[in-house]
Coordinates of C-alpha atoms in Angstrom, one line a residue:
R1435 CA 0.0 0.0 0.0
K1436 CA 2.9 2.3 0.7
G1437 CA 4.4 1.6 -2.7
D1438 CA 7.3 -0.7 -1.7
G1439 CA 9.2 -1.6 -4.8
M1440 CA 7.3 0.8 -7.0
V1441 CA 10.5 2.7 -7.7
S1442 CA 13.8 1.0 -7.7
M1443 CA 16.5 2.9 -9.5
R1444 CA 20.0 4.2 -9.0
V1445 CA 21.6 6.2 -11.8
G1446 CA 25.1 5.0 -12.5
S1447 CA 25.1 1.8 -10.5
G1448 CA 24.2 -0.6 -13.4
F1449 CA 23.3 -0.9 -17.0
M1450 CA 20.6 1.7 -17.8
K1451 CA 19.7 2.3 -21.4
S1452 CA 19.4 5.9 -22.3
Q1453 CA 16.2 5.5 -24.3
N1454 CA 14.4 4.5 -21.0
L1455 CA 15.4 7.5 -19.0
E1456 CA 12.5 9.7 -20.1
K1457 CA 10.1 7.0 -19.1
A1458 CA 11.9 6.6 -15.8
A1459 CA 11.5 10.3 -15.2
T1460 CA 7.8 10.1 -15.9
Y1461 CA 7.3 7.2 -13.5
L1462 CA 9.3 8.9 -10.8
A1463 CA 7.2 12.1 -11.1
Q1464 CA 4.0 10.1 -10.8
A1465 CA 5.3 8.1 -7.8
R1466 CA 6.3 11.3 -6.1
K1467 CA 2.9 12.9 -6.7
Y1468 CA 1.2 9.7 -5.4
F1469 CA 3.2 9.6 -2.2
K1470 CA 2.9 13.4 -1.6
G1471 CA -0.9 13.3 -2.0
R1472 CA -1.2 10.6 0.6
R1473 CA 1.4 12.2 2.9
Y1474 CA 3.8 9.2 2.8
L1475 CA 6.8 11.5 3.6
M1476 CA 9.5 8.8 3.7
E1477 CA 8.5 7.3 0.4
E1478 CA 8.3 10.7 -1.2
A1479 CA 11.7 11.6 0.1
E1480 CA 13.2 8.4 -1.3
V1481 CA 11.7 9.1 -4.7
S1482 CA 13.0 12.7 -4.5
V1483 CA 16.6 11.3 -4.2
A1484 CA 16.1 9.2 -7.4
I1485 CA 14.7 12.3 -9.2
A1486 CA 17.6 14.4 -8.1
E1487 CA 20.2 11.8 -9.2
L1488 CA 18.5 11.5 -12.5
W1489 CA 18.7 15.3 -12.9
L1490 CA 22.4 15.4 -11.8
S1491 CA 23.3 12.7 -14.2
G1492 CA 22.6 15.2 -17.0
H1493 CA 20.2 12.9 -18.9
Q1494 CA 16.9 14.5 -17.9
K1495 CA 17.0 18.3 -17.5
R1496 CA 13.3 18.7 -18.1
M1497 CA 11.3 16.8 -15.5
P1498 CA 7.8 17.5 -14.2
G1499 CA 8.2 18.6 -10.6
G1500 CA 12.0 18.1 -10.8
P1501 CA 14.7 20.5 -9.6
A1502 CA 15.5 23.7 -11.5
S1503 CA 19.3 23.4 -11.0
D1504 CA 22.1 21.2 -9.9
R1505 CA 22.2 23.1 -6.6
E1506 CA 18.5 22.5 -6.0
A1507 CA 19.0 18.8 -6.8
L1508 CA 21.7 18.5 -4.2
T1509 CA 19.4 20.3 -1.7
M1510 CA 16.7 17.7 -2.4
I1511 CA 19.0 14.9 -1.5
R1512 CA 20.2 16.6 1.7
R1513 CA 16.7 17.3 2.8
A1514 CA 15.7 13.6 2.3
R1515 CA 18.8 12.6 4.3
D1516 CA 17.8 14.9 7.1
L1517 CA 14.2 13.6 7.1
F1518 CA 15.4 10.0 7.3
E1519 CA 17.7 10.9 10.2
N1520 CA 14.9 12.7 12.1
E1521 CA 12.8 9.6 11.7
T1522 CA 15.7 7.3 12.7
D1523 CA 15.5 5.4 9.5
V1524 CA 19.2 4.7 9.5
K1525 CA 19.4 2.6 6.3
R1526 CA 17.6 5.2 4.2
A1527 CA 19.6 8.0 5.7
W1528 CA 22.9 6.4 4.9
N1529 CA 21.8 5.6 1.4
A1530 CA 20.8 9.2 0.8
E1531 CA 24.1 10.4 2.4
R1532 CA 26.1 8.2 0.1
A1533 CA 24.2 9.6 -2.9
F1534 CA 24.9 13.1 -1.7
A1535 CA 28.6 12.4 -1.2
R1536 CA 28.8 10.8 -4.7
W1537 CA 27.7 14.0 -6.3
L1538 CA 29.8 16.2 -4.1
I1539 CA 32.9 14.6 -5.8
S1540 CA 31.4 14.4 -9.3
E1541 CA 33.3 16.3 -11.9
Q1542 CA 30.1 16.6 -13.9
L1543 CA 29.1 19.4 -11.6
D1544 CA 30.5 23.0 -11.5
A1545 CA 33.6 23.4 -9.4
G1546 CA 31.6 25.5 -6.9
L1547 CA 29.3 22.6 -6.1
Q1548 CA 32.1 20.0 -5.7
K1549 CA 33.1 19.5 -2.0
P1550 CA 35.4 16.4 -1.7
E1551 CA 36.3 17.3 1.9
E1552 CA 32.6 17.2 3.0
A1553 CA 32.0 14.0 1.0
A1554 CA 35.1 12.4 2.7
D1555 CA 33.9 13.4 6.2
L1556 CA 30.4 12.0 5.6
L1557 CA 31.8 8.7 4.3
K1558 CA 34.4 8.4 7.0
N1559 CA 31.7 8.5 9.6
Q1560 CA 29.9 5.7 7.8
W1561 CA 33.2 3.8 7.5
D1562 CA 33.9 4.1 11.2
R1563 CA 30.4 2.8 11.9
G1564 CA 30.8 -0.2 9.6
A1565 CA 28.3 1.0 7.1
L1566 CA 30.6 0.7 4.0
D1567 CA 30.9 -3.0 3.7
A1568 CA 29.5 -3.1 0.1
L1569 CA 32.4 -2.6 -2.4
E1570 CA 30.2 -0.3 -4.6
D1571 CA 29.9 2.1 -1.6
R1572 CA 33.7 1.8 -0.9
V1573 CA 34.3 3.0 -4.4
I1574 CA 32.6 6.3 -3.6
Y1575 CA 34.8 6.8 -0.5
A1576 CA 37.9 5.8 -2.4
Q1577 CA 37.1 8.4 -5.0
A1578 CA 36.7 11.1 -2.4
L1579 CA 40.0 10.1 -0.7
L1580 CA 41.9 10.3 -4.1
R1581 CA 40.5 13.8 -4.6
L1582 CA 41.8 14.7 -1.2
Q1583 CA 45.2 13.2 -1.9
R1584 CA 45.4 15.4 -5.0
R1585 CA 44.8 18.3 -2.7
H1586 CA 47.9 17.2 -0.7
D1587 CA 46.0 15.7 2.2
P1588 CA 48.7 13.8 4.2
H1589 CA 46.4 11.1 5.5
A1590 CA 44.3 10.3 2.4
L1591 CA 46.5 7.6 0.9
A1592 CA 46.8 5.6 4.1
Q1593 CA 43.1 5.6 4.5
L1594 CA 42.7 4.7 0.8
E1595 CA 44.9 1.6 1.3
R1596 CA 42.7 0.5 4.2
V1597 CA 39.5 1.0 2.2
V1598 CA 40.8 -1.2 -0.6
S1599 CA 42.5 -3.9 1.4
E1600 CA 40.0 -4.5 4.3
P1601 CA 38.0 -7.7 3.7
V1602 CA 34.3 -7.5 3.0
R1603 CA 32.3 -9.2 5.8
S1604 CA 29.4 -10.1 3.6
G1605 CA 31.5 -12.5 1.5
L1606 CA 29.9 -11.2 -1.7
I1607 CA 32.1 -10.6 -4.8
A1608 CA 31.7 -7.5 -6.9
P1609 CA 34.4 -7.7 -9.6
L1610 CA 33.6 -4.4 -11.3
A1611 CA 33.7 -2.5 -8.0
R1612 CA 36.9 -4.4 -7.0
M1613 CA 38.5 -3.4 -10.3
R1614 CA 37.6 0.2 -9.7
L1615 CA 39.1 0.1 -6.2
H1616 CA 42.4 -1.3 -7.4
L1617 CA 42.6 1.4 -10.1
L1618 CA 41.9 4.2 -7.6
L1619 CA 44.7 2.9 -5.3
A1620 CA 47.0 2.6 -8.3
D1621 CA 46.4 6.2 -9.1
G1622 CA 47.1 7.1 -5.4
Y1623 CA 50.5 5.3 -5.6
Q1624 CA 51.3 7.1 -8.8
L1625 CA 50.8 10.5 -7.1
V1626 CA 53.6 9.7 -4.7
M1627 CA 55.7 7.8 -7.3
R1628 CA 55.4 4.4 -5.6
D1629 CA 55.7 2.6 -8.9
K1630 CA 56.0 -1.0 -7.7
E1631 CA 52.9 -0.8 -5.7
S1632 CA 51.0 0.9 -8.5
L1633 CA 52.0 -1.9 -10.9
T1634 CA 50.7 -4.5 -8.5
Q1635 CA 47.3 -2.7 -8.5
Y1636 CA 47.2 -2.5 -12.3
E1637 CA 47.8 -6.2 -12.5
L1638 CA 44.9 -6.8 -10.1
C1639 CA 42.7 -4.6 -12.3
M1640 CA 43.6 -6.8 -15.2
K1641 CA 42.8 -10.0 -13.3
A1642 CA 39.4 -8.6 -12.3
E1643 CA 38.7 -7.6 -15.9
T1644 CA 39.5 -11.1 -17.1
H1645 CA 36.9 -12.5 -14.8
L1646 CA 34.3 -9.9 -15.8
L1647 CA 34.8 -10.5 -19.5
N1648 CA 34.5 -14.3 -19.0
V1649 CA 31.2 -14.0 -17.2
S1650 CA 29.7 -11.2 -19.3
L1651 CA 26.5 -12.4 -21.1
S1652 CA 26.1 -9.6 -23.7
P1653 CA 28.2 -7.6 -26.1
E1654 CA 27.0 -4.4 -24.5
S1655 CA 28.2 -5.4 -21.0
R1656 CA 31.6 -6.6 -22.4
N1657 CA 32.0 -3.3 -24.3
M1658 CA 31.2 -1.4 -21.2
I1659 CA 33.9 -3.3 -19.3
V1660 CA 36.4 -2.6 -22.1
M1661 CA 35.7 1.1 -21.9
E1662 CA 35.9 1.0 -18.1
T1663 CA 39.5 -0.3 -18.2
Q1664 CA 40.9 1.8 -21.0
R1665 CA 42.8 4.0 -18.5
T1666 CA 44.1 1.0 -16.6
Y1667 CA 46.0 -0.2 -19.6
A1668 CA 47.2 3.2 -20.6
R1669 CA 48.6 3.8 -17.1
G1670 CA 49.9 0.3 -16.8
I1671 CA 51.8 0.4 -20.1
A1672 CA 53.4 3.7 -19.1
A1673 CA 54.4 2.4 -15.7
Y1674 CA 56.0 -0.8 -17.1
L1675 CA 57.9 1.3 -19.6
W1676 CA 59.2 3.6 -16.9
A1677 CA 60.2 0.5 -14.8
G1678 CA 62.0 -1.1 -17.7
Q1679 CA 59.9 -4.3 -17.5
L1680 CA 59.6 -4.8 -21.2
D1681 CA 58.2 -8.4 -21.1
K1682 CA 55.2 -7.3 -19.0
L1683 CA 54.8 -4.2 -21.1
V1684 CA 54.5 -6.3 -24.3
L1685 CA 52.0 -8.6 -22.7
F1686 CA 50.0 -5.7 -21.3
A1687 CA 50.0 -4.0 -24.7
D1688 CA 49.0 -7.2 -26.5
R1689 CA 46.1 -7.7 -24.1
F1690 CA 45.0 -4.1 -24.7
L1691 CA 45.0 -4.5 -28.5
S1692 CA 43.1 -7.8 -28.3
R1693 CA 40.2 -6.2 -26.4
D1694 CA 38.9 -4.0 -29.3
G1695 CA 36.5 -6.6 -30.7
V1696 CA 33.7 -8.1 -28.7
E1697 CA 34.3 -11.4 -30.4
D1698 CA 37.7 -11.6 -28.7
A1699 CA 36.4 -11.2 -25.2
R1700 CA 36.3 -14.9 -24.4
T1701 CA 39.7 -15.8 -25.8
L1702 CA 41.5 -14.9 -22.5
P1703 CA 43.9 -15.9 -21.1
R1704 CA 46.3 -15.3 -24.0
K1705 CA 50.0 -15.3 -24.6
A1706 CA 52.2 -12.8 -26.5
P1707 CA 52.4 -13.4 -30.3
Q1708 CA 55.1 -15.7 -31.5
S1709 CA 56.8 -12.9 -33.4
I1710 CA 57.9 -11.3 -30.1
P1711 CA 61.5 -12.4 -29.1
A1712 CA 61.5 -15.2 -26.6
E1713 CA 63.1 -13.2 -23.9
L1714 CA 60.2 -10.8 -23.9
S1715 CA 57.5 -13.4 -24.0
L1716 CA 55.6 -13.9 -20.8
A1717 CA 52.6 -16.1 -20.1
E1718 CA 49.6 -14.2 -18.6
T1719 CA 49.6 -16.6 -15.6
Q1720 CA 53.1 -15.4 -14.8
L1721 CA 51.9 -11.8 -14.7
L1722 CA 49.0 -12.5 -12.4

């Protein structure tokens, strides 16, 4: 009766086809009107968070009853978070807070709206209270910490290492989130020129990508994974070149080139081509 399950949507957390976003906006507006008319304040606030995220994603800038600006959209999320806290609905409050923090560090927004320090403080509180066990949520915190490290925060990298390395109590595996965490930590090591540690993280990214490609069921999902890891390979190749590890560089580059076609996605693991000198040939199992 209260509309449980009527709206289930998080922009950016899965595969959402762009042609469905207009319909999603329409349904969200209808759901918000329904809840507001019956004074279901908690459900209305939850829908408001989804509407604000859809607006902030940049896909739907004309929405019935939606925000008029990015700043107003952020305010909608903050108000929802405050309402959940006042009603001691901890789970909804933390979900809204994570959504708020995600957009405070988003480079899609104007610089004046980006507040990585505030985002990191909000997420640190959740981390300290054990509320960031899901890897997808840890990615948000890791992104905030990397932004702080780029602003010369002396404690950000150590906390980033803890976020990436601490085991997940739930036992669930999220390879895409795990891959993103390793890439963020590799970037953190690159900032302080700890090349050996960054290379280890790039190799872990490649291992996670191998698993993702082997379990992907559609060309769309495999192509998304390939696009997701473009920067991993670019950074990894540069790092191997700098370290003088030519055998691993060749294998990394060969893997990178083989990923262009979707039809090649299930041919992993691979070996370097026979034309490469034997001293530079390295089996992929040796790299991982």
